[in-house]
Phi, psi and omega in degrees: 000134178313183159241016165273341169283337180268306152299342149314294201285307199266057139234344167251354143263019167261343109010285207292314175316325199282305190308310168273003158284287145031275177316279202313291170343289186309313165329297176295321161344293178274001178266301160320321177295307198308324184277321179292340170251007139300307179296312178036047223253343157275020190283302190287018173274006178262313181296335170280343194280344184274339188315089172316121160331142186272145176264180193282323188283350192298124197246095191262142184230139166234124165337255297333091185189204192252229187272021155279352195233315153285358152311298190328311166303312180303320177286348205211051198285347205279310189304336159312292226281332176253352187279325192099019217256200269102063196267129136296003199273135163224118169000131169077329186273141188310149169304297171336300184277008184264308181327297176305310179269359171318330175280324238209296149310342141260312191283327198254057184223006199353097182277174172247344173230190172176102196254146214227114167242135167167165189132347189276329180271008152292319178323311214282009229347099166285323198215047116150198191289127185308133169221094174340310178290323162310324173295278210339281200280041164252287186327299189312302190307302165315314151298342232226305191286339182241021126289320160324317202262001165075051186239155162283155161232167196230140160246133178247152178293148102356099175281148189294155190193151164244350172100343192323117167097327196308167183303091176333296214279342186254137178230185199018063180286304201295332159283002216255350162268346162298302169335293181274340152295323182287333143299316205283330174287329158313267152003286153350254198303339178273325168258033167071014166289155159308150163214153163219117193259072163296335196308310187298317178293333200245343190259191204210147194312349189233027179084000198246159175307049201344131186322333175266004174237022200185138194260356183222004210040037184217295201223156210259122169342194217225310161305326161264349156302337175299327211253355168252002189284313188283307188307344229233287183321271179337322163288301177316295174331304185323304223263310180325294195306317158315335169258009191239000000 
């Protein structure tokens, strides 16, 4: 072979090494971003650094969940600002990713409650094939981790869905929410947690959200947070009042 055949072949395969190393960097890339705004485990760091040191009497309550719990500050912000209240909610996300950030958002806010809303976007597989029990013990791990921290805790119902516009392959959503509220409400009750049940005050004959109380069949007016606020309060008061 020439050498003139021999610098040919090792420039189109150095080419070729540049073009898949290349390749692979961008790859990894987008998978590492992708996974950091999954995770989004800094979205709330300016806001807990804003957070006044807690006082002895401060009866500070922190949200937890995805956008059913961040829609809420926005629609009913009075209802945070006068209560002491705190959302934590982020979009989209999942019992896992709730989990993850559960330390930093919740534990280290020292809170005196902590109320937990998830499961739909487990339904929904956001961040992979739904599996009960795996939600369970993410939910379980999170009560187990604020109790440990000497925080109360309130498990909230799964709000009723039908699932409309969802991924065409999951199917039996409206049981699949009964199903994981008839754990979470079990769980509850059997270690000595709050349940707060919106589902029942919210659903509709067919298993779905009522029409006055949600603009999607998912997350709720500015008229279904009215109808989850005294239920949701009424609990917190409670536990408040047991620590005082």
């Amino acid at each position: 072979m020439s050498k003139k055949k021999i610098l040919i072949a090792i420039t189109i395969l150095s080419v070729l090494l540049n073009c898949i190393t290349i390749s692979y960097i961008g790859f990894d890339y987008y998978t590492n971003k992708r996974n950091k705004d999954i995770f989004r485990l800094n979205s709330y760091s300016w806001a807990n650094k804003q957070l006044n040191a807690k006082t002895h009497n401060e009866n500070r309550v922190v949200f937890i969940g995805n956008s059913i719990t961040e829609n809420w500050t926005h629609l009913r912000y009075t209802f945070f600002k006068e209560n002491n209240y705190v959302s934590r909610g982020i979009g989209g996300q999942t019992s896992p990713l709730l989990l993850l950030r559960f330390r930093q958002d919740v534990i280290e806010l020292k809170p005196k409650v902590v109320v937990l809303n998830t499961g739909i976007n487990d339904i929904a597989e956001n961040t992979g094939e739904y599996d009960p029990v795996f939600t369970l013990d993410h939910i379980k791990s999170m009560a187990q981790l604020a109790e440990i921290n000497g925080i109360k805790v309130i498990l909230t119902s799964v709000l009723p869905c039908r699932g409309n516009g969802w991924k065409g392959h999951i199917t039996d959503i409206p049981e699949k929410i009964i199903s994981l509220n008839e754990e979470i409400k079990a769980y509850a009750e059997a270690n000595n947690y709050a349940y707060v049940d919106y589902y029942t005050s919210m659903v509709d004959d067919n298993l779905g959200m009522k029409a006055e109380y949600t603009f999607d069949g998912l997350h709720p007016t500015e008229k279904g947070y009215e109808v989850m606020e005294p239920l949701v309060q009424k609990a917190i008061k409670n536990l408040i009042n047991q620590t005082q």
